[in-house]
PDB file of C-alpha atoms and ligand atoms in Angstrom:
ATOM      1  CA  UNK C1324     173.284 -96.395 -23.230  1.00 66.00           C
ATOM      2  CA  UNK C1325     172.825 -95.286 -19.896  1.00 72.00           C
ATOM      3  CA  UNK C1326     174.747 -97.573 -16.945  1.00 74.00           C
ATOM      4  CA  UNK C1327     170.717 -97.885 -15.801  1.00 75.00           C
ATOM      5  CA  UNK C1328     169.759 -99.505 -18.743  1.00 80.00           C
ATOM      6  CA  UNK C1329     173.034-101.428 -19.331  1.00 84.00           C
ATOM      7  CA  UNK C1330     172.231-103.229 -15.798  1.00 85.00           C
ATOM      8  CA  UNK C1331     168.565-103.978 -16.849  1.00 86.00           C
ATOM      9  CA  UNK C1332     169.425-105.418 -20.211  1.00 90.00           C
ATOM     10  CA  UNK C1333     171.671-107.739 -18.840  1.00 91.00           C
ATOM     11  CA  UNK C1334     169.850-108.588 -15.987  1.00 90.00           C
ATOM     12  CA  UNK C1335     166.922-109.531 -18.124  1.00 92.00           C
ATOM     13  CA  UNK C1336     169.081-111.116 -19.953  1.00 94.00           C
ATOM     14  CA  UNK C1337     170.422-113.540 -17.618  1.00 93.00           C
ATOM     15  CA  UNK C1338     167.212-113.997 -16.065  1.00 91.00           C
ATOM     16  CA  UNK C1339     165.530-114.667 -19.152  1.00 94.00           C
ATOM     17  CA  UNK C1340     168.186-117.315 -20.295  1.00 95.00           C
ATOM     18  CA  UNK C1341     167.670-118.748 -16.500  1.00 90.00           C
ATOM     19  CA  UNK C1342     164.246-119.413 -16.789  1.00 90.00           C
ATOM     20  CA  UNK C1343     164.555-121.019 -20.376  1.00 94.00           C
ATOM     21  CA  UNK C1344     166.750-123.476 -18.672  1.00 92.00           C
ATOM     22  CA  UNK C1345     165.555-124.389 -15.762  1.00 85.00           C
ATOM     23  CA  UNK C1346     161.853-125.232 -17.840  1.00 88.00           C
ATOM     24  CA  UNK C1347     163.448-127.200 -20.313  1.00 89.00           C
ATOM     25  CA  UNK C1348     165.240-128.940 -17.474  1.00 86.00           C
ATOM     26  CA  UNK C1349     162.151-129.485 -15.147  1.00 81.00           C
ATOM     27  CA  UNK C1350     160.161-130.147 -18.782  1.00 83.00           C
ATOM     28  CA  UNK C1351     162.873-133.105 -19.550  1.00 83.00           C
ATOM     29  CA  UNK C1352     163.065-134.076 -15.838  1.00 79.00           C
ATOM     30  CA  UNK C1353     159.463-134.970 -15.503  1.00 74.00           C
ATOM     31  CA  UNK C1354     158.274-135.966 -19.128  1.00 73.00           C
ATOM     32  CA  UNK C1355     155.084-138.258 -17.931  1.00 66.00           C
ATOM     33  CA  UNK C1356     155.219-139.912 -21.150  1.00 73.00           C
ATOM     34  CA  UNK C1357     157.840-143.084 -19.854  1.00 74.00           C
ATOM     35  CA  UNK C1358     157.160-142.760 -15.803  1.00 77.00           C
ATOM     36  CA  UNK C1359     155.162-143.613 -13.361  1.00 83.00           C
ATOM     37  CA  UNK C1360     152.690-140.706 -12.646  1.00 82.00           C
ATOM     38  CA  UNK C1361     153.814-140.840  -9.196  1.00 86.00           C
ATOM     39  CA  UNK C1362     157.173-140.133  -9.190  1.00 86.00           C
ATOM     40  CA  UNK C1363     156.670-137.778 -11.938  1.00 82.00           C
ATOM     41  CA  UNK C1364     153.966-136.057  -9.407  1.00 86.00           C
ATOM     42  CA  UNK C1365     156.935-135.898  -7.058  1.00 89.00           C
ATOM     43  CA  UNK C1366     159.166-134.476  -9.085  1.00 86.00           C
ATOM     44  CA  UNK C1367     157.443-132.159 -10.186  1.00 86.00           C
ATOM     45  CA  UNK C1368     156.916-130.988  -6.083  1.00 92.00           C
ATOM     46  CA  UNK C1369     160.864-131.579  -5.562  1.00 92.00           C
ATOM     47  CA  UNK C1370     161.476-128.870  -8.679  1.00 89.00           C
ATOM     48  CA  UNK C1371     158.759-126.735  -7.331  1.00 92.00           C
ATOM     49  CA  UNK C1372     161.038-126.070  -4.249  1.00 95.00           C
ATOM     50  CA  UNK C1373     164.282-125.670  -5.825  1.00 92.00           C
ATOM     51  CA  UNK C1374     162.515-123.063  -8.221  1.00 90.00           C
ATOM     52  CA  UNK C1375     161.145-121.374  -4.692  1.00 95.00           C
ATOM     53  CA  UNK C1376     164.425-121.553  -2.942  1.00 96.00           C
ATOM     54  CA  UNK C1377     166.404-120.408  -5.800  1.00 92.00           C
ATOM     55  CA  UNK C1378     164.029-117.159  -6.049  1.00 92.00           C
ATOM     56  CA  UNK C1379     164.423-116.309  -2.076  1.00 96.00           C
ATOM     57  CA  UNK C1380     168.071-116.866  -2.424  1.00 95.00           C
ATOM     58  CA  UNK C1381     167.844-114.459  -5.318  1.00 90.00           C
ATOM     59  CA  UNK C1382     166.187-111.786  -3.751  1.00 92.00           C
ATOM     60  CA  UNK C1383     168.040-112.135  -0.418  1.00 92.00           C
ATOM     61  CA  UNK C1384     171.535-111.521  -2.711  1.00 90.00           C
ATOM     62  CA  UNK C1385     170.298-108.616  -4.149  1.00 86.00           C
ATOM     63  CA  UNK C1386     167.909-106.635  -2.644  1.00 84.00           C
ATOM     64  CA  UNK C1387     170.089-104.775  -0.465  1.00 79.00           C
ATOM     65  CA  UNK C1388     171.852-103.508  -3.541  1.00 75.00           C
ATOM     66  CA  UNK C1389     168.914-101.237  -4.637  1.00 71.00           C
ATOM     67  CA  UNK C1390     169.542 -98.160  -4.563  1.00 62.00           C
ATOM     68  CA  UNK C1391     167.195 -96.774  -2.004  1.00 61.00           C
ATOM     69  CA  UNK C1392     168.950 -97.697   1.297  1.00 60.00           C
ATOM     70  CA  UNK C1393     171.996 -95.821   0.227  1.00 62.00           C
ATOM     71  CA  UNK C1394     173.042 -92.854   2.179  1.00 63.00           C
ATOM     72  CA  UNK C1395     176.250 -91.159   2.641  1.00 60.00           C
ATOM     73  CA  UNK C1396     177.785 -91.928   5.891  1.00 65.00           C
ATOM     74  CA  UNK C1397     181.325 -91.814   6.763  1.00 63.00           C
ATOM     75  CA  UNK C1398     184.110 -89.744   6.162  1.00 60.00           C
ATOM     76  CA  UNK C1399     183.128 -87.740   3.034  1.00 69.00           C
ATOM     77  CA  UNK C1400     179.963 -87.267   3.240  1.00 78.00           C
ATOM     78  CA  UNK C1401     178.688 -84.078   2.187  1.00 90.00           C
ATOM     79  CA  UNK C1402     174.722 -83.369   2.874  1.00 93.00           C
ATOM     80  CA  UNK C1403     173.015 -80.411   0.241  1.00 96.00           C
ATOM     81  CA  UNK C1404     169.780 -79.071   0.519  1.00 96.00           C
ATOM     82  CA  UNK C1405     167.269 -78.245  -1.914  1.00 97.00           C
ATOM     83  CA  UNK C1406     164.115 -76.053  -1.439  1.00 97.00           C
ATOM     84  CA  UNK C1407     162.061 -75.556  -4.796  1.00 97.00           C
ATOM     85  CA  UNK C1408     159.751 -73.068  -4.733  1.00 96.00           C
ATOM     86  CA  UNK C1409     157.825 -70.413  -7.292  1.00 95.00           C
ATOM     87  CA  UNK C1410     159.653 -69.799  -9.152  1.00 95.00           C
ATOM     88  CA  UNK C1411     163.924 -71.243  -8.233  1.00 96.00           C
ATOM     89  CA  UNK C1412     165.668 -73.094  -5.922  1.00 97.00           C
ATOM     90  CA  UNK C1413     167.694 -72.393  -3.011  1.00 97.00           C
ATOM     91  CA  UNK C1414     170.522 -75.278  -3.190  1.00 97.00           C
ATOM     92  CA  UNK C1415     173.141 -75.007  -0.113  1.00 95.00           C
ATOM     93  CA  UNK C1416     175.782 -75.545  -0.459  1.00 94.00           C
ATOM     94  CA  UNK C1417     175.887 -75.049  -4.355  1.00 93.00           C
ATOM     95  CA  UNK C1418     179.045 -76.494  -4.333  1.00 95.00           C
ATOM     96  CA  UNK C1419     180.657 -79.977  -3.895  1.00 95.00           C
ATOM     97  CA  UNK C1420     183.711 -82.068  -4.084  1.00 94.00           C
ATOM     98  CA  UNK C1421     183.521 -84.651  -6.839  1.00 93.00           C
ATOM     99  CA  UNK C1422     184.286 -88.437  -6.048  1.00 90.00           C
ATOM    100  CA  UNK C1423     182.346 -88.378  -2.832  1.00 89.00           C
ATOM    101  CA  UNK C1424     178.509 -89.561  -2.022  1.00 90.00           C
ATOM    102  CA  UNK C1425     176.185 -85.868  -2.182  1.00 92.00           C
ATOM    103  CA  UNK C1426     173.198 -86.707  -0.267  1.00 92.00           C
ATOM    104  CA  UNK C1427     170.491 -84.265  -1.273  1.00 94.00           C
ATOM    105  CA  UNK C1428     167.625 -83.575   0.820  1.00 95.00           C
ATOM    106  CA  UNK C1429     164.754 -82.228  -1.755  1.00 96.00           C
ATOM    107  CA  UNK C1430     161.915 -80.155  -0.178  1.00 97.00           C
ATOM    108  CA  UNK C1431     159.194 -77.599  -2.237  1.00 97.00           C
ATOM    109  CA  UNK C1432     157.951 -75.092  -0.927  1.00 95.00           C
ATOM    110  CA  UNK C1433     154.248 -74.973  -2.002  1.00 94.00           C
ATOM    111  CA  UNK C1434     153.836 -77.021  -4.955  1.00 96.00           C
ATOM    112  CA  UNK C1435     155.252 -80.248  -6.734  1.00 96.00           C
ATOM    113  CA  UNK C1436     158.345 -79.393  -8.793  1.00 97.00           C
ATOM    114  CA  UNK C1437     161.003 -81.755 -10.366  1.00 96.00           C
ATOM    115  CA  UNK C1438     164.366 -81.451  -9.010  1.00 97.00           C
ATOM    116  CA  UNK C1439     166.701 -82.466 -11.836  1.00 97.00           C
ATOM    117  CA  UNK C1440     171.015 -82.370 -12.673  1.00 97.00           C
ATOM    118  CA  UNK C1441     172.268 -82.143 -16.114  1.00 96.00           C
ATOM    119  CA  UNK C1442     175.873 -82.330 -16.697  1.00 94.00           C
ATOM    120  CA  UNK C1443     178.036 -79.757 -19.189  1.00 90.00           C
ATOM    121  CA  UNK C1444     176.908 -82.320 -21.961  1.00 90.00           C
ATOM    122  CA  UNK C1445     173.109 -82.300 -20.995  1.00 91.00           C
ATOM    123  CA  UNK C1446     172.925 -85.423 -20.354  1.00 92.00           C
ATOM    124  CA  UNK C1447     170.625 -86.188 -17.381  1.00 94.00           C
ATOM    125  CA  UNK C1448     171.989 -87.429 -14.085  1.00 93.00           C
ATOM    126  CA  UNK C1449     169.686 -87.337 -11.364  1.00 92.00           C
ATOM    127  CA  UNK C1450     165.973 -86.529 -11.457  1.00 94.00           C
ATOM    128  CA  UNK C1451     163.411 -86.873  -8.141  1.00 94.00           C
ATOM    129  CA  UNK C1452     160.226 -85.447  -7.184  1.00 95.00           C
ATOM    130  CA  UNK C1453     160.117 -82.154  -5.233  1.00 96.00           C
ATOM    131  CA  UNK C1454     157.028 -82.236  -2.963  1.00 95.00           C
ATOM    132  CA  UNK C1455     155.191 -80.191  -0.205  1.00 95.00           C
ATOM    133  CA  UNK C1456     155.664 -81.633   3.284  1.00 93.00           C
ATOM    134  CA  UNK C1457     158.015 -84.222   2.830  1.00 93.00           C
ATOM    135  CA  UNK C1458     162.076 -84.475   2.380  1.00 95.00           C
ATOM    136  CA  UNK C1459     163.370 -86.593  -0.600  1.00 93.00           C
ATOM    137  CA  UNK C1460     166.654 -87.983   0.312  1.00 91.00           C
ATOM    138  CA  UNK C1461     168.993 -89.342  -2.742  1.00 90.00           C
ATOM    139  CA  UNK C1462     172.380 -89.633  -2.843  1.00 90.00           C
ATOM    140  CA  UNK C1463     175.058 -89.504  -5.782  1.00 91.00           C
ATOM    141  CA  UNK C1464     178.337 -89.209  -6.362  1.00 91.00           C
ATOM    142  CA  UNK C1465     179.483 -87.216  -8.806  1.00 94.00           C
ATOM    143  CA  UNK C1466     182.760 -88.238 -10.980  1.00 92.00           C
ATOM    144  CA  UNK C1467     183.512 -85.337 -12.824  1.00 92.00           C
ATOM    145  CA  UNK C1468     184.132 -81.981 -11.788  1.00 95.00           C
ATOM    146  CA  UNK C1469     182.542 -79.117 -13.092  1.00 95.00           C
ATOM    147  CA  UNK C1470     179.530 -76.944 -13.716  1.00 95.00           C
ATOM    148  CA  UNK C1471     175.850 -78.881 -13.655  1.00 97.00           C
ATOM    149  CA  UNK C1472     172.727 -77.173 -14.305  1.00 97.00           C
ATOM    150  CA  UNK C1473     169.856 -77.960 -12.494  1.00 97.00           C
ATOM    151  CA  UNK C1474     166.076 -77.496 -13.758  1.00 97.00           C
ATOM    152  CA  UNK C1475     162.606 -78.227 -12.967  1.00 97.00           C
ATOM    153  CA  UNK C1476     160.939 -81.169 -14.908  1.00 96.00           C
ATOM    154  CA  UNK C1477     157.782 -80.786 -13.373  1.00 95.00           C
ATOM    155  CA  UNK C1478     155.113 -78.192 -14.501  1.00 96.00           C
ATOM    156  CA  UNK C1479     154.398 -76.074 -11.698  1.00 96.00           C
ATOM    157  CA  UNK C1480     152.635 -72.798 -12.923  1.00 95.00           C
ATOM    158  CA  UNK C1481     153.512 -69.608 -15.121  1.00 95.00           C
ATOM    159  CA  UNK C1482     157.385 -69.071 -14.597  1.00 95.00           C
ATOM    160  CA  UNK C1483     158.126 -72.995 -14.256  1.00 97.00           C
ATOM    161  CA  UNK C1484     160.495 -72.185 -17.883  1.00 96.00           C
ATOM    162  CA  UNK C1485     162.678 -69.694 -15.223  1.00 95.00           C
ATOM    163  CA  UNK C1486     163.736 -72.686 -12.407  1.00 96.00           C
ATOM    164  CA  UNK C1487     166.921 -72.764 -13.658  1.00 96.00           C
ATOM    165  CA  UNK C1488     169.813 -73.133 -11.087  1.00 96.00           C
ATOM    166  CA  UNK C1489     173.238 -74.141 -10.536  1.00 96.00           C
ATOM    167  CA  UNK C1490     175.636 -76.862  -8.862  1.00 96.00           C
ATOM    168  CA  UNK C1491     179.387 -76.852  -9.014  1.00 96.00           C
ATOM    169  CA  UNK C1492     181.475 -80.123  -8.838  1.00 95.00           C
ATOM    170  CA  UNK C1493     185.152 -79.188  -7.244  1.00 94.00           C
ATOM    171  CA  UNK C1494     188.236 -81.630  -7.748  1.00 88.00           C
TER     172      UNK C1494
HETATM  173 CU1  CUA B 654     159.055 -75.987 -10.608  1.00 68.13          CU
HETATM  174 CU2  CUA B 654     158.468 -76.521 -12.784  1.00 68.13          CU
END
């Protein structure tokens, strides 16, 4: 399992076991059956605003965690940048130190093309868009040195089988 999809089982996990709680709670805390339909009415509004607060506490925690406002500031960073085109891509430098953020800035020449790493065991570990008129920015770091091919995962005419390029990883 991917460290992706490890975070969003769990995550769904805990959330799901959250809300399951926090009905059964709000279910038990305002059972109409032996109250006045009053205070039940008000409790009901009281839970309503814990549930709301709770949820923009939430988000507040964790939303500058995603992984779109990273970049790779500071002492080691180390900027690469990607042109796809017809049929290859032009990656400079194709070579970077390991254990550092690699921010990538993707640009295609002419048409859409996928932009995509693969490690020495093929396993997949970065994939964005490649698109005409605009620079995709993503950042990784990479753990392990070594040799990572890099394809195209986006159909993009007669030779698209040919993008096939290279990245090194140094120690
Ligand atoms: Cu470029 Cu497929």
């Amino acid at each position: 399992m991917s460290e992706t999809a490890r975070i969003l089982a769990v995550g769904f996990t805990i959330t799901t076991a959250l809300v399951v709680v926090v009905a059964f709670v709000v279910a038990l805390s305002t059972n109409r059956g032996s109250m006045d339909p009053e205070e039940a009415a008000h409790r009901e509004r009281t839970w309503l605003w814990i549930v709301l607060a709770l949820m923009g506490a939430l988000l507040i925690a964790t939303v500058f965690a995603i992984p779109y406002f990273d970049d790779a500031e500071g002492a080691g960073r180390q900027t690469v940048r990607v042109e796809a085109f017809q049929f290859g891509f032009r990656i400079e430098p194709d070579s970077v130190a390991a254990g550092e953020p690699v921010e990538f800035e993707v640009r295609a020449r002419e048409v859409n093309h996928g932009f995509a790493i693969y490690d020495s065991r093929d396993r997949l570990v970065l994939q964005v868009q490649a698109m005409p008129e605009r620079v995709q920015e993503v950042v990784h770091t990479f753990e392990q040195p070594g040799r990572y091919r890099v394809l195209c995962l986006e159909f993009c005419g007669s030779g698209h089988q040919a993008m096939v390029s290279q990245l090194r990883v140094t120690r």
